[in-house]
mmCIF file of C-alpha atoms and ligand atoms in Angstrom:
data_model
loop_
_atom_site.group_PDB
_atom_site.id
_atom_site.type_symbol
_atom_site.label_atom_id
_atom_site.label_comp_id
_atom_site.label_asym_id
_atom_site.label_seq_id
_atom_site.Cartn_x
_atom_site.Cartn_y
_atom_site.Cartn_z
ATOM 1 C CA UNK T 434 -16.178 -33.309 -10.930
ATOM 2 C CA UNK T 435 -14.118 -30.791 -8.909
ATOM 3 C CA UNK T 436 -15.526 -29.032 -5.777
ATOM 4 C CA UNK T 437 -16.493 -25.451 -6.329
ATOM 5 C CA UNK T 438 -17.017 -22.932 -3.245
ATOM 6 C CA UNK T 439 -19.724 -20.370 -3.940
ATOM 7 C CA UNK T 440 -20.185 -17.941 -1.350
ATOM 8 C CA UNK T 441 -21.867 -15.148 -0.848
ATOM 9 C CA UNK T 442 -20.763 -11.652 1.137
ATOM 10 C CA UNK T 443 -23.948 -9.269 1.789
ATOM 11 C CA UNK T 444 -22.121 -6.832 3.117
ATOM 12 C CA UNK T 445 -24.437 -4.423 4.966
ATOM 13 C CA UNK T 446 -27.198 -5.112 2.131
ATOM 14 C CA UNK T 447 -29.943 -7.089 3.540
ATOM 15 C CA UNK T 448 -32.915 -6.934 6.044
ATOM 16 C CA UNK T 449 -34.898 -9.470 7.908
ATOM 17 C CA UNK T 450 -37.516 -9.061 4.829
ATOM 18 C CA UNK T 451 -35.063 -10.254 2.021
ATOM 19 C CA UNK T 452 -33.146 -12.740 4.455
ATOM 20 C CA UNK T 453 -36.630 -14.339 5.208
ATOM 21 C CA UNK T 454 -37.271 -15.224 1.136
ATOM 22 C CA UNK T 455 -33.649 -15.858 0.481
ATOM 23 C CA UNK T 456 -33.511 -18.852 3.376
ATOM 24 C CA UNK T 457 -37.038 -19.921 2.302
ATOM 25 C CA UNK T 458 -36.055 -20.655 -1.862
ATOM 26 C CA UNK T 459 -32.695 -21.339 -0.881
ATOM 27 C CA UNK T 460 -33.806 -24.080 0.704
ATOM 28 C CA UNK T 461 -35.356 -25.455 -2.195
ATOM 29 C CA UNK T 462 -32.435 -25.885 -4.500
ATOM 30 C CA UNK T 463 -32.009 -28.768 -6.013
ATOM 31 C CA UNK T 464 -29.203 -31.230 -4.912
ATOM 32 C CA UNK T 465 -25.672 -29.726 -5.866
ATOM 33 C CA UNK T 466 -23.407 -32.426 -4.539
ATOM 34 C CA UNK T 467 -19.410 -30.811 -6.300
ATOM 35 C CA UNK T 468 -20.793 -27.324 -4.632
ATOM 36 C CA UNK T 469 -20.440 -25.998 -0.979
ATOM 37 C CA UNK T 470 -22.137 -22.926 -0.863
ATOM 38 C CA UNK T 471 -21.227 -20.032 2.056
ATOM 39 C CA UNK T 472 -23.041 -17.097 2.798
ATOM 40 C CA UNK T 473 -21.424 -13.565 5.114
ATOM 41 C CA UNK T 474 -24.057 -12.815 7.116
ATOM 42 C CA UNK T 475 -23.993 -9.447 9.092
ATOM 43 C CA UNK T 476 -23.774 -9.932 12.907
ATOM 44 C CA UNK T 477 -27.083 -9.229 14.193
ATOM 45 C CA UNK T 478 -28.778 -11.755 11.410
ATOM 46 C CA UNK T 479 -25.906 -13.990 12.179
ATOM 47 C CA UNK T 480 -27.518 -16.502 14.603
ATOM 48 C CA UNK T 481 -30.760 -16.372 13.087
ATOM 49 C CA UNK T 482 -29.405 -17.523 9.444
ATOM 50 C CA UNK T 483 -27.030 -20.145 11.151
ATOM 51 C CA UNK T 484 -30.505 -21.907 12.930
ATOM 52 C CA UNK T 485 -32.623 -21.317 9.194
ATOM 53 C CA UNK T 486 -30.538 -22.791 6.999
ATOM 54 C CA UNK T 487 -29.364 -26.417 6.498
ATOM 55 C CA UNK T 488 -25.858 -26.377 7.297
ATOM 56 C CA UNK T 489 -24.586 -29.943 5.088
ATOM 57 C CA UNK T 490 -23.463 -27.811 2.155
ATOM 58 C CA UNK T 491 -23.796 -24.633 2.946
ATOM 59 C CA UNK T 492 -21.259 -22.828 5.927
ATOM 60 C CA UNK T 493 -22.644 -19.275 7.353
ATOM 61 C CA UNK T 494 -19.977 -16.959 8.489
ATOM 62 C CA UNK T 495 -19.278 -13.285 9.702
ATOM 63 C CA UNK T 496 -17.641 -10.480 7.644
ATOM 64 C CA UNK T 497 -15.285 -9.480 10.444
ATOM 65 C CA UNK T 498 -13.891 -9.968 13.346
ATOM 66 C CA UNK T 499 -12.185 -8.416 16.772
ATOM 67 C CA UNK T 500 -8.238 -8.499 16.475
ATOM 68 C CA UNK T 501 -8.603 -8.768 20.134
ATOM 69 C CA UNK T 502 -9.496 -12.138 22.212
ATOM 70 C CA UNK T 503 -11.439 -10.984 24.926
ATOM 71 C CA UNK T 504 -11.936 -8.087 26.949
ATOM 72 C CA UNK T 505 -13.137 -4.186 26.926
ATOM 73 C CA UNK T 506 -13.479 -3.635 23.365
ATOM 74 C CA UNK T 507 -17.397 -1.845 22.901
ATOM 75 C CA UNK T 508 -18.883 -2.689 19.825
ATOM 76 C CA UNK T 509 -16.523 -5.382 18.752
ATOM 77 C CA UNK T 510 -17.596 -9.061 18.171
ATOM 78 C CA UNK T 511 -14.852 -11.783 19.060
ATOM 79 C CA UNK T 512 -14.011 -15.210 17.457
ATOM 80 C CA UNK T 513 -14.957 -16.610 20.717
ATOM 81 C CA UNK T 514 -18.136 -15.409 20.414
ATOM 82 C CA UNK T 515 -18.550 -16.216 17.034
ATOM 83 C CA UNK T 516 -17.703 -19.637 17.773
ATOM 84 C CA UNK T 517 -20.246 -19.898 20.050
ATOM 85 C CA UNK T 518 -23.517 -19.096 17.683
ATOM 86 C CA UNK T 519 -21.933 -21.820 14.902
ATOM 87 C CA UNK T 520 -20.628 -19.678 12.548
ATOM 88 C CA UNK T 521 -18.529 -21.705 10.375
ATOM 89 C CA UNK T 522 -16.261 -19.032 8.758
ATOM 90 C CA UNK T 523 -15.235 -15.537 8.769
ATOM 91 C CA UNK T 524 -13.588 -12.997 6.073
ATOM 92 C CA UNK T 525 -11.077 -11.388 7.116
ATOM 93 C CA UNK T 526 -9.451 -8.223 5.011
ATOM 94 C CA UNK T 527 -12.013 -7.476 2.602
ATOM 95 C CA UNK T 528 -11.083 -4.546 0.818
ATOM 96 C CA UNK T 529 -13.810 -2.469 1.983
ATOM 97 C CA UNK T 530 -12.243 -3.117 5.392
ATOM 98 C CA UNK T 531 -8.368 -2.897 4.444
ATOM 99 C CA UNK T 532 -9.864 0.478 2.466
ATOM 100 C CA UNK T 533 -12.422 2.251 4.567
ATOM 101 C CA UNK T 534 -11.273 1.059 7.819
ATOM 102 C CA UNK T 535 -7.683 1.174 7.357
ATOM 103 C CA UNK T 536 -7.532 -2.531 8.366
ATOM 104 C CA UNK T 537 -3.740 -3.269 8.079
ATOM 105 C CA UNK T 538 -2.280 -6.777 7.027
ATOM 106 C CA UNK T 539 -0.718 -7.044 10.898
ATOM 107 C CA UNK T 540 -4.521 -6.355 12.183
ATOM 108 C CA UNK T 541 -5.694 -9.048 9.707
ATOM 109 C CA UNK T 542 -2.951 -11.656 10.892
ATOM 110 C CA UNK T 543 -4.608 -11.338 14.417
ATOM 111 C CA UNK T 544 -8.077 -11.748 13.380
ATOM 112 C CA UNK T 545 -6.520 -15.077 11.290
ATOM 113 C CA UNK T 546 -4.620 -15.989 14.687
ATOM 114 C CA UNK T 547 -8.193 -15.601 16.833
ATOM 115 C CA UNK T 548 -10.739 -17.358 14.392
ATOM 116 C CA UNK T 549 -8.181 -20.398 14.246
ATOM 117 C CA UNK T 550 -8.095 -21.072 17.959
ATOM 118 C CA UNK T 551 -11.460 -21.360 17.665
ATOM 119 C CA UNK T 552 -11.652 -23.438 14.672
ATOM 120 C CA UNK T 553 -13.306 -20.597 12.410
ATOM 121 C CA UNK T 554 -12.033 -20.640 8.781
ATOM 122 C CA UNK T 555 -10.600 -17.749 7.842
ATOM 123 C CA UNK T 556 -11.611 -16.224 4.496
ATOM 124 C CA UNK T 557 -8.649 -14.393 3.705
ATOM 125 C CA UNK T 558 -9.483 -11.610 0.543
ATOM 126 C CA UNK T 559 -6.731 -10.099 -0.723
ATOM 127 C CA UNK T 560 -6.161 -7.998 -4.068
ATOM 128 C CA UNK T 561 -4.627 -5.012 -5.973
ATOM 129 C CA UNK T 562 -5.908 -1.359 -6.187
ATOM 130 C CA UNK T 563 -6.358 0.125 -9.825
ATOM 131 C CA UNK T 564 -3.305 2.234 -9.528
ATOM 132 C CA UNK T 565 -1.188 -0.997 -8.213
ATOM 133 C CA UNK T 566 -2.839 -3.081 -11.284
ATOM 134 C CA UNK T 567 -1.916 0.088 -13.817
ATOM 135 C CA UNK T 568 1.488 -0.268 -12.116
ATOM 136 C CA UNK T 569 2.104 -3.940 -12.961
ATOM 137 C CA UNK T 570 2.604 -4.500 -9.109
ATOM 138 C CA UNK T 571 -0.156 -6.842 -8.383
ATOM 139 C CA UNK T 572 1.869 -9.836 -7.915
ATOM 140 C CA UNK T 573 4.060 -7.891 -5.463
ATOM 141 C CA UNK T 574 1.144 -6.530 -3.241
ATOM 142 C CA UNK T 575 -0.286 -10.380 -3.528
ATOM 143 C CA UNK T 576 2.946 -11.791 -2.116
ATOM 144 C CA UNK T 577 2.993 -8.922 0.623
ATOM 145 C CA UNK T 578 -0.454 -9.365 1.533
ATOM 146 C CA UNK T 579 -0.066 -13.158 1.740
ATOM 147 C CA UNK T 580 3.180 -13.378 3.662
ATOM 148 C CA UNK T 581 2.047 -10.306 6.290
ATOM 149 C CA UNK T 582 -1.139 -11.642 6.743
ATOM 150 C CA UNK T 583 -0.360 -15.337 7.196
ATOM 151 C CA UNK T 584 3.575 -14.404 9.214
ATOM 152 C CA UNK T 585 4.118 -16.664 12.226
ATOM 153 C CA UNK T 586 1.266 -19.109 11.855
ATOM 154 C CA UNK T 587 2.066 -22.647 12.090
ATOM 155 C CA UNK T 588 1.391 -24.156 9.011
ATOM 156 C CA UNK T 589 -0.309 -26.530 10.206
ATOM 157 C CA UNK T 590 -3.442 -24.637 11.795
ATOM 158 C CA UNK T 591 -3.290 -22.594 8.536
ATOM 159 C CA UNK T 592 -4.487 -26.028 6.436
ATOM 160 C CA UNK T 593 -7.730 -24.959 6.998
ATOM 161 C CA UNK T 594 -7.459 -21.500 5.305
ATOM 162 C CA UNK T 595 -9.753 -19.875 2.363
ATOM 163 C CA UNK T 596 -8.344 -17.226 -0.361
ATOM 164 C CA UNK T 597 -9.916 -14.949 -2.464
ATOM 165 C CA UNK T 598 -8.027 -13.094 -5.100
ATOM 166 C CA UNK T 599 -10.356 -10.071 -5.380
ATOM 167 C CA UNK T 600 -8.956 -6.998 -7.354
ATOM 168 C CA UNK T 601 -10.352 -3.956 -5.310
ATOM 169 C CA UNK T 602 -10.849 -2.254 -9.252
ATOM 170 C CA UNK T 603 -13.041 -5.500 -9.674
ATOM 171 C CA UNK T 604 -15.164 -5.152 -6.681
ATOM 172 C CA UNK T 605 -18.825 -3.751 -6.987
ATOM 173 C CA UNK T 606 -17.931 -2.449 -10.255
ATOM 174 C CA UNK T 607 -19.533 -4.531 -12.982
ATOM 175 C CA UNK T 608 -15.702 -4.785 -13.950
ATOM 176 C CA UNK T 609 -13.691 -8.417 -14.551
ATOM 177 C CA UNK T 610 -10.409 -9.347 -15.092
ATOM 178 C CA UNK T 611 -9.686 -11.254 -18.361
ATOM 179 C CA UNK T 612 -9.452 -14.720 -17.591
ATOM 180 C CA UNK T 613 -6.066 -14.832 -18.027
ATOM 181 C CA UNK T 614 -5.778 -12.292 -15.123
ATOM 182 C CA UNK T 615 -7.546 -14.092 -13.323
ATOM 183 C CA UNK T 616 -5.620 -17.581 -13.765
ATOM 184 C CA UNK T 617 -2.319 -16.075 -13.496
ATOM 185 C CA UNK T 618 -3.525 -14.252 -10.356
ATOM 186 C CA UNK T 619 -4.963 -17.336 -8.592
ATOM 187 C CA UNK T 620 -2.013 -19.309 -9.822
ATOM 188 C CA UNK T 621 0.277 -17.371 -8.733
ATOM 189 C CA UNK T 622 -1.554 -16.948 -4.955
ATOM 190 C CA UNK T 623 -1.482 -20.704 -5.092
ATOM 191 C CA UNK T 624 2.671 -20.920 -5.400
ATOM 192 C CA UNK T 625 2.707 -18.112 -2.637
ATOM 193 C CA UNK T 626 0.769 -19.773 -0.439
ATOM 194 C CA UNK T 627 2.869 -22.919 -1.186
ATOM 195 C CA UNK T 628 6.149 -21.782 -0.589
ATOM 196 C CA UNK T 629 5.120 -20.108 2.671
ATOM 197 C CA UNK T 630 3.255 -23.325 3.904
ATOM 198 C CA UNK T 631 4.236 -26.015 1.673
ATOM 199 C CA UNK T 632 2.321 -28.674 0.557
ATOM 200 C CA UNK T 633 -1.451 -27.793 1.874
ATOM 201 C CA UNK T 634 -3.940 -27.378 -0.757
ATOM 202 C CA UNK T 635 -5.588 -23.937 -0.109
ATOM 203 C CA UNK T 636 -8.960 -23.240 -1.972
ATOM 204 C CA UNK T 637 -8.599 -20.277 -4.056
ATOM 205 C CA UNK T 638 -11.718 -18.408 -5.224
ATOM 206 C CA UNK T 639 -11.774 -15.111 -7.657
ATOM 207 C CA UNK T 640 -13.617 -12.107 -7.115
ATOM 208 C CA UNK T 641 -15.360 -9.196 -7.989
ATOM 209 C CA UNK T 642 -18.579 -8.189 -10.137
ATOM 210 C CA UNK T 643 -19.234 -12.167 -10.753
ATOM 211 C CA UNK T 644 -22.721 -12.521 -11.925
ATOM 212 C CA UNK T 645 -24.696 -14.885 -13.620
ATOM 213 C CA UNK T 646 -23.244 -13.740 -16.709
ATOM 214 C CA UNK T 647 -20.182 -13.742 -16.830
ATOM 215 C CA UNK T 648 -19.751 -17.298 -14.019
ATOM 216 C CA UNK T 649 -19.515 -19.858 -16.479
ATOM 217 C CA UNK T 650 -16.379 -18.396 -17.860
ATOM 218 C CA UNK T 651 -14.568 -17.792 -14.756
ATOM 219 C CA UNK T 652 -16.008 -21.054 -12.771
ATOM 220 C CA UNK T 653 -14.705 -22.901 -15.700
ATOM 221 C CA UNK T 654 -10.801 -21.515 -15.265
ATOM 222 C CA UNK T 655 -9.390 -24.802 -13.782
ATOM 223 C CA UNK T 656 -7.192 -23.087 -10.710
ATOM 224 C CA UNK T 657 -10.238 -21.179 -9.425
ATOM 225 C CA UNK T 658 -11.394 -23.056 -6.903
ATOM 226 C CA UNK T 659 -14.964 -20.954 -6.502
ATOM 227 C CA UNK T 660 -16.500 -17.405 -6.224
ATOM 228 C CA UNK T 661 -17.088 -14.618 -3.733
ATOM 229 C CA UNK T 662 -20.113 -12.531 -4.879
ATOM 230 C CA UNK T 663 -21.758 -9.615 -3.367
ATOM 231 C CA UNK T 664 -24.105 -7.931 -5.233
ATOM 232 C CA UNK T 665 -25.183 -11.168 -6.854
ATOM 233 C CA UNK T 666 -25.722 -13.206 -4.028
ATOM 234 C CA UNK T 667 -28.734 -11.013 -2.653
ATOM 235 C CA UNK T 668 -31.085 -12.191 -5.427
ATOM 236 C CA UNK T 669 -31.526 -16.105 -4.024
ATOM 237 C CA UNK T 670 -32.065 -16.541 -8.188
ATOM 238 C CA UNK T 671 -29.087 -14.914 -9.195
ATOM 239 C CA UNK T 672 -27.087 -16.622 -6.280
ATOM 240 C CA UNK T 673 -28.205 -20.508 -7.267
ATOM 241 C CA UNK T 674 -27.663 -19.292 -11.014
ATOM 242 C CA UNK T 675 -23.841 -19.107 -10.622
ATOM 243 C CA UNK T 676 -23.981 -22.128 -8.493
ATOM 244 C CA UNK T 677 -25.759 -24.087 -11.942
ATOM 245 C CA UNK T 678 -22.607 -22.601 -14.069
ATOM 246 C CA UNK T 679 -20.500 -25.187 -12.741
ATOM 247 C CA UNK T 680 -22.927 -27.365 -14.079
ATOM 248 C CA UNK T 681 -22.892 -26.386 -17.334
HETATM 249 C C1 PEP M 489 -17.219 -8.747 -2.609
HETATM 250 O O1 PEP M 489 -17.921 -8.086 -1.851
HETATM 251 O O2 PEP M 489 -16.311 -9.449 -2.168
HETATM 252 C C2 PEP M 489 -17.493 -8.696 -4.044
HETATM 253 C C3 PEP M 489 -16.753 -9.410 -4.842
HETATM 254 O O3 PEP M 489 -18.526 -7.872 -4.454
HETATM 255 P P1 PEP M 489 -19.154 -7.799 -5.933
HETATM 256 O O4 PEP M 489 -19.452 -9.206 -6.371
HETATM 257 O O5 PEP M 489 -20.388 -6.974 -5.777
HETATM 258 O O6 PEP M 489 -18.140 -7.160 -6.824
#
C-alpha cells in the first residue's frame, strides 16, 4: 500500500495541558506501518515534544523559520538552531504567514535555502485566495508560488522537499475543494514541480478543513500523497482517526 504523510500544524493552539494527553495516547496507537505521521509544534514546546514522542514514524517540526542564518535578529529562531533540538521539518509559507505577516515568496525561498543546509525538510504550503480561485487563476498563482519559492536551488538539495496544496478559502473554514479540485490541483503542483526539478518525486499533501469526515475521500485521491490538518489534529482522537482512513 502507498505511503501516506499525515501531519499535523497546531498553530498557536495548544498548551502544555493538551500537549501532555496528546503525546501520552498518541503513543498508544496501534502500528501504522504505510503512514508517517508529523506534527508543527510551536517553538517553546518544540524540544519538549521532540524528547516525548517516538520519532520512527512520526517527524516533529517548527511552523517557521528566520530568513536569516545567524546573527542580531531578536525574537527570531534560526534553522541552525532548529537543527540543533532535532526537529525534523519545518513549514515554510503557510498562508497565515504569507497573509498576516506579509511573508513574500523571496522571504520563503530563504527560509527553504536555510532549513536545507541544515538538513531540515522544508514543508512548503502554497495555495490560492478565494478571489484568485473565483478568478480561475489558481494554477497561475501555483506555478508562481512554486517557481519563486523554489528559484535558484539546486535540484538536487530540493529532493528532499514537502508540498502542500492548501487553498487559503479552504483553510480553518470547514470548507473543501471537490475532489476533482483537489486532484487537478495536486496534479498539476506535481508537473510544476517536475519541470522545474525534473525527475524527483515530491510528496504532495492537500489541505484545509480535513477532518475525520470528510479524510477517506480525499486520502483515497491517488496523487495526494497525505494531509495537513490543523484544527483536527489537536484532538489526539480526531488526529489517529484520519490516519485509520487510509486504512479503510
Ligand atoms: C492548516 O493550518 O494548514 C490547515 C489546513 O488548517 P485546517 O485543517 O484547520 O483548515
Amino acid at each position: 500500500m502507498k505511503k501516506k504523510y499525515i501531519f499535523g500544524n497546531w498553530k498557536m493552539s495548544v498548551d502544555s495541558a493538551l500537549i501532555h494527553g496528546f503525546v501520552a495516547k498518541f503513543a498508544q496507537r496501534r502500528d501504522l506501518p504505510n503512514i508517517e505521521f508529523g506534527l508543527a509544534v510551536p517553538f517553546v514546546y518544540l524540544d519538549n515534544v521532540v524528547c516525548s514522542i517516538d520519532s520512527s514514524n512520526c517527524l516533529i517540526g517548527a511552523q517557521n523559520v528566520c530568513e536569516y542564518q545567524k546573527g542580531a535578529y531578536t525574537g527570531e529562531i534560526s534553522a541552525e538552531m532548529l537543527a540543533d533540538i532535532g526537529a525534523k521539518f519545518c513549514l515554510v509559507g503557510h498562508s497565515e504567514r504569507r497573509h498576516i505577516f506579509n511573508e513574500s515568496n523571496l522571504s520563503i525561498n530563504h527560509k527553504i535555502i536555510n532549513l536545507l543546509d541544515k538538513d531540515i525538510i522544508p514543508l512548503l504550503c502554497i495555495g490560492e485566495t478565494l478571489q484568485e480561485y473565483e478568478q480561475c487563476t489558481t494554477k497561475a498563482v501555483l506555478a508562481k508560488q512554486l517557481e519563486e519559492c523554489l528559484q535558484g536551488i539546486d535540484a538536487d538539495k530540493l529532493k528532499r522537499l514537502m508540498v502542500a496544496y492548501e487553498p487559503v478559502w479552504a483553510i480553518g473554514t470547514g470548507k473543501t475543494a471537490t475532489t476533482k479540485e483537489i486532484a487537478d490541483c495536486v496534479d498539476f503542483t506535481k508537473d510544476t514541480l517536475h519541470s522545474i526539478l525534473g525527475d524527483v518525486q515530491i510528496p504532495v499533501l492537500y489541505g484545509g478543513s480535513v477532518n475525520d469526515k470528510n479524510a477517506g475521500e480525499i486520502l483515497s485521491i491517488d496523487v495526494v500523497d497525505g494531509a495537513l490538518i490543523g484544527g483536527a489534529s489537536l484532538d489526539v482522537d480526531k488526529f489517529l482517526a484520519i490516519a485509520d482512513k487510509v486504512l479503510d
